[in-house]
Every structure is written in C-alpha cells, then in structure tokens.
Amino acid sequence: MSCGTETSSLWDGPRDIDTFRLQEACGWVDELGARGGCNLLQALKRGLDLGCTQLDSLVIVLGSSPDQTADALFDYVGQSILGRTLLIHVVSYCSVSPLTIATVKRLAEVTQGRHHIFSASLGVVDSSTDVELLWTEIKAARELLGHTEALRQGRLGDMTVTVVGQQISTELDSFSLSPSLPRPPNHNVPLSIKPPGVPPSSSADWLRNHGLKAKRLGLYQVLSPNAYSLLEGFVPILNKTVSSTVHEKAMVQFEWHDGTVKNVHVDLPLIYHYQKQLMSAVAVLERRVQWLSSGSRQIWGTVCEQRVVIVVDMSMMIPGFSLHIQHSLRVLLEEQLANKHSFNIIAFGSAVRAWRERLALTSPENLQEAWQWVQGLQCSGSRNTLAALRLPLEGDLNSGAPPLSLSPSPLLPPSPPLTQGLYLFTSGLPDQEIATVSSYVSECCSGRPLRLHICLLTGEETEGQTEAQTGGCPPPHHATREETAGALRELAQAGNGRFHWISETGILESDDITALIGEMERAANYWQKSAMLVDSLTQKSDCRCPGEDLSPGDKAPAQSPLAWRRRDRPLPPPRPTALTLARLQMKEGRTNEHSSSQKALAWRPSSATSTIPPVQPMTGWGPVETKAKQRKPSQVTQSVFYLEDGNLGVVFKSYPKPKSVRKSIPLVTLPKQEEICSTKRWLKRFSIKRQKLDIYKLVSGPDCTHHKKLVPSVLKRVSAKYCSIFPSVHINGMVKHLQLTPGELKQYLTQTERLLLRYMQRLQWLLSGSRRVFGAVLEREVCVLLDVSGSMAPCLGELKTKLASLIWEQLHHNTVRFSLLAFSEGVKAWRPALQEPTEEACRDAVQWAYQLNTHGGTNTLEALQTGCGFGDSVGLYLLSDGKPDSSCSLVLKETERLTTGNHITIHTVSFNCTDSSANDFLKKLAHQTGGRYHRCHDNVDALSGLLESGLSDGDEPTLPALEGDDLRRLAQEIDKLRHFRKQAQVFREIILEKKNPEETTRINQTD
C-alpha cells in the first residue's frame, strides 16, 4: 500500500506468497512515484481494515512528516490496536527531518513496537530498537570487563582485594568486544571516486553571486526608480510649513527600509513580473538546500578550500560512532576531495596520528591509500583537541605539497595563495578549556588564508557513560548538547569558519543552510510587501462613477457616454447677464439717456462715479528683479592710436564672452602627504562636494530640466522638441535630460578614480600603526589614560605593544608633550606633569608601561579628574573596555563641569568592547567635549586586505561597518563616491545607446 495525498493498494487483502505474486508486487512497486503529501492517517485506517483479524503485523515506512498531527495519529492507532495482537514496525528511510524521526520513535513506543532509522548518507543504521538492545548488552559487558580488570589489579571499588591464581587473566585474554557494529557490505571495497565537478562555495559566497541583491531582486531596488520622498518646506506667504501631497489614485505611501515613508508609483505589470522572479529565486534556493542536505554535504557541509586537512576525533568518548566516522570519511573522499589540490587526515584521541607528515596531492592512488589508513583507525584515549589543532597550525604540513601552477604564463602576475581549510570532526568539548582553544585558534587564523570549520556529531551514546565504558579515560566535560554546540560554534567563529551540527535525526544546524533560509525569509517578506502594494492600489482604484451611489428612488439625469469623453474644443465664453450688457452699451455710447431701466442697470457706487486719473508709471512698486536676471552692460576692450593724417584710429581687441550655464568636469587637486587632522576637517577640503564632483549637480543644470507645457488646442501637456533627442533619467524625483557627452563622463570617471584612490590611501593610513588602536593624535599636549582593570587581562600584552608604537610613532615623531596614566581601582601616573618627547623620556615611558598589571575595577571618574589637572588645553585619550564602576551620568556631569571654560578635549577609544551600552557611553563622553570616538575593530586585517586589492566597481565589495568617527566618515564618503561612479557609468551607457551605431563604435575605439 502506498500513501500520498491519496491511498492506493495492490490487493484488497493479504495474499499467500508465491513467485508470481512476488513478481507482481515488485512490478507495482517499480511503477510508484512521488506525489502529494503524506496522508498517513487515511493509510492506517485502510490498512488496519484490510484482512481484519488476519493481519498480525504492520510495517510503516516514512520518508517525510505526516500531514496529521502526532497526537491524532497516536490516539487512532492506540484505539485501533486495543485488544488485538498486532506488531507494528516503523521505519524512517533517508529522512533528514527531526519531526519525522521523532514521530517514528514515538509511534513505535505507543504501539510497543520497534523502530528503525536508516540514513543513506552514512550508509548505516542511525538508530534501531534491535541495535539499542544490543548496545545495552555491550555496555553492560564492557562495564563488567572493567570491573574484572580492576579485580586483576587488586581493587574492588574502594577496597583492596587479593585474587588467587591467574585463571581469570587467561580467560579474559580470549574475549574482546568489537568497539563498533558489523561493517556494511561495501565497506572494504575500493573507493568509487566521482569525477571533479564545479568547485563548490559556501552559501555566503554563493549568495553574493546568486542572491536577491546580486540578481537585483530587492524590493527597494525595484521600487526606487518610482519612489519619491515626502517634502516639507516653509511657505512665507502662508507663514507655515507645508508638506507635499500625493493624489490618492496615483501613488501609495510605503515604508522604506530606513524607516522613512515614501510615495511609490505602483506599476502593476512590473510588480507581477517581480513576484514571478521571486518565485523562481526561491525555487533555486530550495534546490540548493536540498543539495546541501544530500550525500557527504549532509555530514561535512561544503568543502570549499583547495588545501584541506581533516581532523577526526577518535577518542573513547564515542566508541559507538567509530563506524559512522569511517563511513563519513569514505563518502568525503569519494565525493568532495577529487577536485582539491592537496589533503591530509589527522586522527586524535590522547595521542595525535597523521596519515602523512605533509599535505599530499589529490590523486586516485592517494585517496585509496588514505581510505585504507582510515579503516585501521580505532577509538582510544581522551579528546586532546588542542594538540590535534597545533599539528596543522604550527607544523610543517604545507611544505611537502608541490605548488599549484596558478599562473599559465610568466608574463601574468601570480595568483594569490591557496586557502587552507581545517575540518574538525568531533562529538564533544575538548579536554582543554574552550576559551584557551578559541584564543589560540583566533591568533593562528588572524591574517592568514586559513579557516577552521567545525562538524559536530552528537547522539545518545555519549550521555551517561562511565569511566569503565570509556576505556579507563575520564569522562568528558559535563555539558548538554546545546552547551557543547554553543562552545564549538564560538570556536568556528574564532577560526573564521562555519559550524555544522548533525545527529542521528539529520542536520540540526548549519551556517550554510541558515544563510539560505534567511534569504528565503527575506524573499517572503518582499512578496508580502509587494502584495500589500497591489492590494492598496486595487482598493483605491475601486472608485465608482458619479450618480452610481444614488438610491433607486432618486432620479438622476441620464448622461450620455459622450459626456465622459475629453472635450476636443475650447469651452464657449459665458453667457453675459443683463447688467453686463447694459454696461457694455454705455461704454460704447449707445445707451438711451431717457431709459430708466438702462440707468438702473448701469448704476455704480458713489466711489466709482469719480473720474479715475490715468495710470502713472511707479518706480517704488513692482516685481523686484533678482540678481540672476540683472545683466551687466557689455564692455568692449579697445586700443586708440594716431594715424598718419593726424586722426585717431581705434582697434577693438576683444568682446566679453557670454557666461555659459553648462558645468564642466573639474580637475581634482589632491595632497600627496597625509595631514594630521580629523577626517571631518580633512573632508572640508577634499570631499566630493568640495571637489565639485557631485554627479547629480553636474547633470541638474538649468537647461537639463524636462519641461512639459499645456497646449490649449489639444488640452494636454506636451514635451519639448528636444525631449526625443536627449535621453531622460530620474534624478531625485525629477526627470532630467542628459546633455553630457561620453567624453565628459569618461573624464568624470577618471577624476573620481583618482579621488577614490586617495580616499583608500587615507583609510589605509588611519588603519596603520598605532592609529589602528588609538586613532590619530591631533593635539600638541596629550595625556593617555589606560584602563588596567581586571577585564583587560586577556589583551594587556597587545595593549602594551600598541602603546609603545604610539609613543615612538606619533608622540616622539611629531614632538608631542605627553604623560601616561593607568587606572583601575586607583590612579597611577607615569609623571606628574607633561614631558618633552625625548628619546630618554620615551624609553622610560615604554618601560613603565611594560610593568603594568591588571587588577581591580574601573575608576574612570578619578582618572578623568587627574587627567584634567595636566593643563587647560590638554587632549585626553581615554582607552577602556567597558563602563565605569560609578554611574555613567555622574561621570558625564562631572566631566562637563571640569571642562567648562577650558580647552580640554576628551577622545575615547573602545578596546575589545562588545557592550553596546558601554560604547554609547564612550561616544557621549567624547562628543560632549568636541572629541572623537574611536573603536579598535577586529576585522581590520580583512579590511586592509580589501583595500590593498582595490575597491573595483565590478566586484562591488562592501566595506565593513566602522564605528569610529574618523573611519566612519571616510567610509561613508567612499561609498558615496562609488555610487556616483556607478551612476556615471550608467549615464554613459545610456548616452552611447542613444547614439547611432557608427558613432558608438568610434567612441568605444577611442576609449
């Protein structure tokens, strides 16, 4: 019987077994296909009714979760088998859903039957009632062997005993229990290596090329050309602020991603096409999730690096998973290592064993040899993870592998070095402290093309094991599965890698799948918002025509369909009244003086009968001409000379050139040396606005506006003649004509490229040396306040090194008078007054700094009070990793009191601080006195590598979030300039497409 959405069966009831019926059943099974859902309840009803009393066993095979709830299934099955002798065997076949696994186990428990869980990726049984019963006996036998071994050594618990004779030793030597279950049939055969395919990539890298943003399927990207911001302005004639209004049927108000509300013109065909593209993108994401959940990727994730080192946990903490580990390595060697450059395998317990001393090239022979070595691995000892990681991180594993020919020609530049990936396959926490291991991994992976990925395998076998069951080694650290996963997740993040967690129920957590699910949720959110836009427009368009809402009793005049048409002729003048006709006749002199009716109609008030004097020109009233409209009289330069006859001759030299409104592309002037100043001051001289390179201002000239005028004869607005000649673009909600030439835009790109390179040079300078931690020192007299509280202990060594660099690189080199001050519970100053930066003073300051120790709390207030006593114009540089011991508001108020009336500036530095509230306090403290806030970022190495490789417009690399004032302002200016460059490239392509093919070819050849 098969169950999908509908249930079908081969026969109406059980049949006797013979060869013909077996062949008929096999043919029926071969014709089955996947369809619909899993209506297990309907299948159970029909299956339990078949044969009635003849049925004594029922086998249920599930590959997905049932459509019904678990409680409904359990209640029905419990009632149906009440009073019947029916054995139920439930099987989960190749299911990665934890809900399906839980349903299978629970259903077998309710019916007192058996369950069986098979995983095709592992090739073995993950869990089974029969296997669990055998494992219980094996554990009991191991515990008995452990006690017997203790008796041989003269111990029985806490007592000392004496064993007579050695017969027990002779008999025990003939017994040995296999640490694992029998191997699958094809376990010893050679590897079936799959041919190399497309190099895989992580989901983060894959989404950069195939995600919603890469495909320009972001909702805000689609709506941005037709989105306009609400404008507010002060109208002097009304003496109030007026906001822009939008016609209800034209636009819909929509909340933008930054929280603002914009007016959006909804294009229904565009939205429908966008929703179809979203559905296609989600289908692609779902297929990738299924691909990641199949084969060896279900166990290891995607192996992306070219140099791979597999570190496998073979401790006695997981004796029941030794077969799983061997089979996991087999499928990895077969499926994912064929297209790698080199690899190695390391197994560890208490001792560390490596397959090769160095990395070996990937070849079928080496893969087969590695598999034979894996087959001989046995579980032994504890879990010495740190020693296993030190071998590839500190050893000479890379020197043995020949370099890959990355450059096909000596004329080409060499490619970057290959990235090495360490894949740690373990089942629990290491013997060492996790903080120690994380710190070591973070230090080794920082600034190197090296990543550490964690593959965690957990199950019920590792819970509740005694010392005898683990081969005499101490049990692992007491931690739940969630605590273990959390600690190893942090270890993977410290190694710049990914975390992958599997169990007998399938994948529990995967960074690759989590990223894809987040992208699908984002697509679903875009779908809902686009549907909301369509619904809003549909509701507004459901307006009724005039007279439609009248009740049946009301009589409304019928209007012809022609009345709704647009009038093609101008409206006739209004019909004159009697008063108007009378006044016109009096004006023309045709009025009869004896006609009283005409006089009555032509009567005016007494004030209107007086003679009105003729209009005189007035100089004091009238519209005032602006300066832009006032033109200076043209002047002609002339030269006078005498002729031979004595007359004068005049030569006109030059005429004044008319001023053009067309804006040219300026040439940027940039400094070669770095100036010691804040980014705010530096950008006042070299910003995009100061260099006059704002692309929107260059395009938005007075002669570039798209004008439409009302033509009375046709009663509609008509564009100018040149509208079809020049391309049109939307700029800040207005339609503009592009009158820049491709050559001018090419010059703009050249100048902005120079400016972008200069910005990158400035950013690299800010991230180099001691400026990376302390920022740039601006004042001529400074005092450095160092936090040496107990929380600074992990990073005190790095702080001492950077402080020495600050003293020699900035203070001594720039001749800055300085002093040092360390504070924890109390305050300790190097010198009571500011010192000249001589070599002797700087050397003494460095020695004093290297003698500092961490202890106590964080008395920031006393440190600031002491620092303000060094002078009235001193610059204080406060470095801390958290909040003060006292109230933050108290520190801010006291600091404001100390600096009022003085020229004291406080700059704050956040050093390895992840507390947002503490960083906010440091920001307020710096901005309160006009200082700068600086934060030492952990991703500086990656950012430096990004800057060295260059921010090309084609790759679209994004700068990481920088919170320091100097770094943040410069990064924002870089992002703005890159946006202008992309816009200029788009404008240039539009203009080239508007040109004829011959001219376009000529321009491209010129470029």
mmCIF file of C-alpha atoms in Angstrom, residues 199-331:
data_model
loop_
_atom_site.group_PDB
_atom_site.id
_atom_site.type_symbol
_atom_site.label_atom_id
_atom_site.label_comp_id
_atom_site.label_asym_id
_atom_site.label_seq_id
_atom_site.Cartn_x
_atom_site.Cartn_y
_atom_site.Cartn_z
ATOM 1 C CA PRO A 199 34.291 23.963 -7.416
ATOM 2 C CA PRO A 200 31.832 24.368 -4.540
ATOM 3 C CA SER A 201 31.425 27.524 -2.500
ATOM 4 C CA SER A 202 29.922 28.437 0.836
ATOM 5 C CA SER A 203 26.416 29.832 0.967
ATOM 6 C CA ALA A 204 27.733 33.283 1.848
ATOM 7 C CA ASP A 205 29.883 33.360 -1.302
ATOM 8 C CA TRP A 206 27.133 31.752 -3.365
ATOM 9 C CA LEU A 207 24.600 34.392 -2.296
ATOM 10 C CA ARG A 208 26.933 37.177 -3.388
ATOM 11 C CA ASN A 209 26.529 35.954 -6.970
ATOM 12 C CA HIS A 210 23.079 34.344 -6.896
ATOM 13 C CA GLY A 211 21.224 36.050 -4.035
ATOM 14 C CA LEU A 212 18.403 38.561 -4.235
ATOM 15 C CA LYS A 213 20.759 41.526 -4.126
ATOM 16 C CA ALA A 214 23.018 40.092 -6.819
ATOM 17 C CA LYS A 215 20.040 39.498 -9.106
ATOM 18 C CA ARG A 216 18.684 42.960 -8.255
ATOM 19 C CA LEU A 217 15.532 41.411 -6.803
ATOM 20 C CA GLY A 218 15.428 43.529 -3.663
ATOM 21 C CA LEU A 219 12.050 45.171 -3.321
ATOM 22 C CA TYR A 220 13.601 48.550 -2.624
ATOM 23 C CA GLN A 221 15.861 48.176 -5.664
ATOM 24 C CA VAL A 222 12.810 47.578 -7.848
ATOM 25 C CA LEU A 223 10.722 50.394 -6.368
ATOM 26 C CA SER A 224 13.470 53.023 -6.069
ATOM 27 C CA PRO A 225 13.023 54.492 -9.619
ATOM 28 C CA ASN A 226 9.349 55.209 -8.822
ATOM 29 C CA ALA A 227 9.720 56.196 -5.147
ATOM 30 C CA TYR A 228 9.667 59.809 -4.028
ATOM 31 C CA SER A 229 10.276 61.218 -0.587
ATOM 32 C CA LEU A 230 7.811 63.427 1.238
ATOM 33 C CA LEU A 231 8.946 67.048 1.158
ATOM 34 C CA GLU A 232 8.276 69.743 3.721
ATOM 35 C CA GLY A 233 9.013 73.400 3.281
ATOM 36 C CA PHE A 234 8.186 76.770 4.787
ATOM 37 C CA VAL A 235 5.911 78.939 2.630
ATOM 38 C CA PRO A 236 6.394 82.631 3.565
ATOM 39 C CA ILE A 237 3.074 83.789 2.125
ATOM 40 C CA LEU A 238 1.247 81.241 4.289
ATOM 41 C CA ASN A 239 3.631 81.665 7.229
ATOM 42 C CA LYS A 240 3.654 77.936 7.915
ATOM 43 C CA THR A 241 5.335 74.679 6.963
ATOM 44 C CA VAL A 242 3.580 72.767 4.194
ATOM 45 C CA SER A 243 4.182 69.130 3.205
ATOM 46 C CA SER A 244 3.802 67.714 -0.261
ATOM 47 C CA THR A 245 0.593 65.867 -1.105
ATOM 48 C CA VAL A 246 0.006 62.989 -3.483
ATOM 49 C CA HIS A 247 -3.064 62.159 -5.471
ATOM 50 C CA GLU A 248 -4.717 59.143 -3.907
ATOM 51 C CA LYS A 249 -5.087 57.222 -7.156
ATOM 52 C CA ALA A 250 -1.577 57.951 -8.416
ATOM 53 C CA MET A 251 0.691 56.768 -5.606
ATOM 54 C CA VAL A 252 0.765 54.660 -2.463
ATOM 55 C CA GLN A 253 2.577 55.544 0.732
ATOM 56 C CA PHE A 254 5.134 52.863 1.570
ATOM 57 C CA GLU A 255 7.536 52.480 4.492
ATOM 58 C CA TRP A 256 11.166 52.319 3.319
ATOM 59 C CA HIS A 257 13.913 50.171 4.790
ATOM 60 C CA ASP A 258 15.360 53.113 6.738
ATOM 61 C CA GLY A 259 12.054 53.840 8.459
ATOM 62 C CA THR A 260 11.037 56.768 6.269
ATOM 63 C CA VAL A 261 7.762 56.903 4.350
ATOM 64 C CA LYS A 262 7.916 57.418 0.591
ATOM 65 C CA ASN A 263 5.320 57.859 -2.124
ATOM 66 C CA VAL A 264 5.535 54.973 -4.572
ATOM 67 C CA HIS A 265 4.021 54.783 -8.023
ATOM 68 C CA VAL A 266 2.870 51.165 -8.335
ATOM 69 C CA ASP A 267 3.383 49.630 -11.762
ATOM 70 C CA LEU A 268 1.208 46.505 -11.697
ATOM 71 C CA PRO A 269 2.890 44.660 -14.618
ATOM 72 C CA LEU A 270 6.268 45.356 -13.036
ATOM 73 C CA ILE A 271 5.127 44.041 -9.633
ATOM 74 C CA TYR A 272 3.629 40.888 -11.160
ATOM 75 C CA HIS A 273 6.828 40.221 -13.096
ATOM 76 C CA TYR A 274 8.839 40.858 -9.922
ATOM 77 C CA GLN A 275 6.753 38.332 -7.974
ATOM 78 C CA LYS A 276 7.386 35.710 -10.666
ATOM 79 C CA GLN A 277 11.110 36.361 -10.408
ATOM 80 C CA LEU A 278 10.892 35.996 -6.621
ATOM 81 C CA MET A 279 9.224 32.613 -7.005
ATOM 82 C CA SER A 280 11.983 31.474 -9.365
ATOM 83 C CA ALA A 281 14.664 32.707 -6.961
ATOM 84 C CA VAL A 282 13.056 30.880 -4.026
ATOM 85 C CA ALA A 283 12.887 27.678 -6.090
ATOM 86 C CA VAL A 284 16.624 27.966 -6.770
ATOM 87 C CA LEU A 285 17.288 28.478 -3.054
ATOM 88 C CA GLU A 286 15.198 25.418 -2.172
ATOM 89 C CA ARG A 287 17.125 23.285 -4.651
ATOM 90 C CA ARG A 288 20.401 24.393 -3.088
ATOM 91 C CA VAL A 289 19.109 23.491 0.390
ATOM 92 C CA GLN A 290 18.226 20.017 -0.891
ATOM 93 C CA TRP A 291 21.678 19.750 -2.478
ATOM 94 C CA LEU A 292 23.344 20.700 0.802
ATOM 95 C CA SER A 293 21.260 18.030 2.595
ATOM 96 C CA SER A 294 22.393 15.196 0.350
ATOM 97 C CA GLY A 295 25.455 12.974 0.197
ATOM 98 C CA SER A 296 28.575 13.863 2.111
ATOM 99 C CA ARG A 297 27.445 17.503 2.364
ATOM 100 C CA GLN A 298 24.895 16.389 4.949
ATOM 101 C CA ILE A 299 27.778 15.337 7.208
ATOM 102 C CA TRP A 300 30.585 17.749 6.355
ATOM 103 C CA GLY A 301 28.904 20.658 4.639
ATOM 104 C CA THR A 302 30.661 22.016 1.555
ATOM 105 C CA VAL A 303 34.436 21.649 1.402
ATOM 106 C CA CYS A 304 35.462 24.820 -0.425
ATOM 107 C CA GLU A 305 39.205 25.253 0.093
ATOM 108 C CA GLN A 306 41.882 23.798 -2.188
ATOM 109 C CA ARG A 307 44.162 22.648 0.650
ATOM 110 C CA VAL A 308 42.166 20.509 3.076
ATOM 111 C CA VAL A 309 43.162 18.949 6.399
ATOM 112 C CA ILE A 310 40.627 16.616 8.030
ATOM 113 C CA VAL A 311 40.986 16.403 11.822
ATOM 114 C CA VAL A 312 38.933 13.455 13.163
ATOM 115 C CA ASP A 313 38.013 12.758 16.785
ATOM 116 C CA MET A 314 38.727 9.059 17.517
ATOM 117 C CA SER A 315 38.577 9.185 21.315
ATOM 118 C CA MET A 316 36.875 6.634 23.528
ATOM 119 C CA MET A 317 34.147 9.172 24.231
ATOM 120 C CA ILE A 318 32.369 7.997 21.060
ATOM 121 C CA PRO A 319 33.073 4.255 20.658
ATOM 122 C CA GLY A 320 29.641 3.658 19.115
ATOM 123 C CA PHE A 321 30.262 6.151 16.333
ATOM 124 C CA SER A 322 33.528 4.718 15.001
ATOM 125 C CA LEU A 323 31.728 3.078 12.069
ATOM 126 C CA HIS A 324 29.879 6.330 11.376
ATOM 127 C CA ILE A 325 33.160 8.230 11.323
ATOM 128 C CA GLN A 326 34.831 5.764 8.942
ATOM 129 C CA HIS A 327 31.885 5.810 6.570
ATOM 130 C CA SER A 328 31.723 9.631 6.767
ATOM 131 C CA LEU A 329 35.370 9.803 5.731
ATOM 132 C CA ARG A 330 34.684 7.352 2.904
ATOM 133 C CA VAL A 331 31.903 9.408 1.335
#
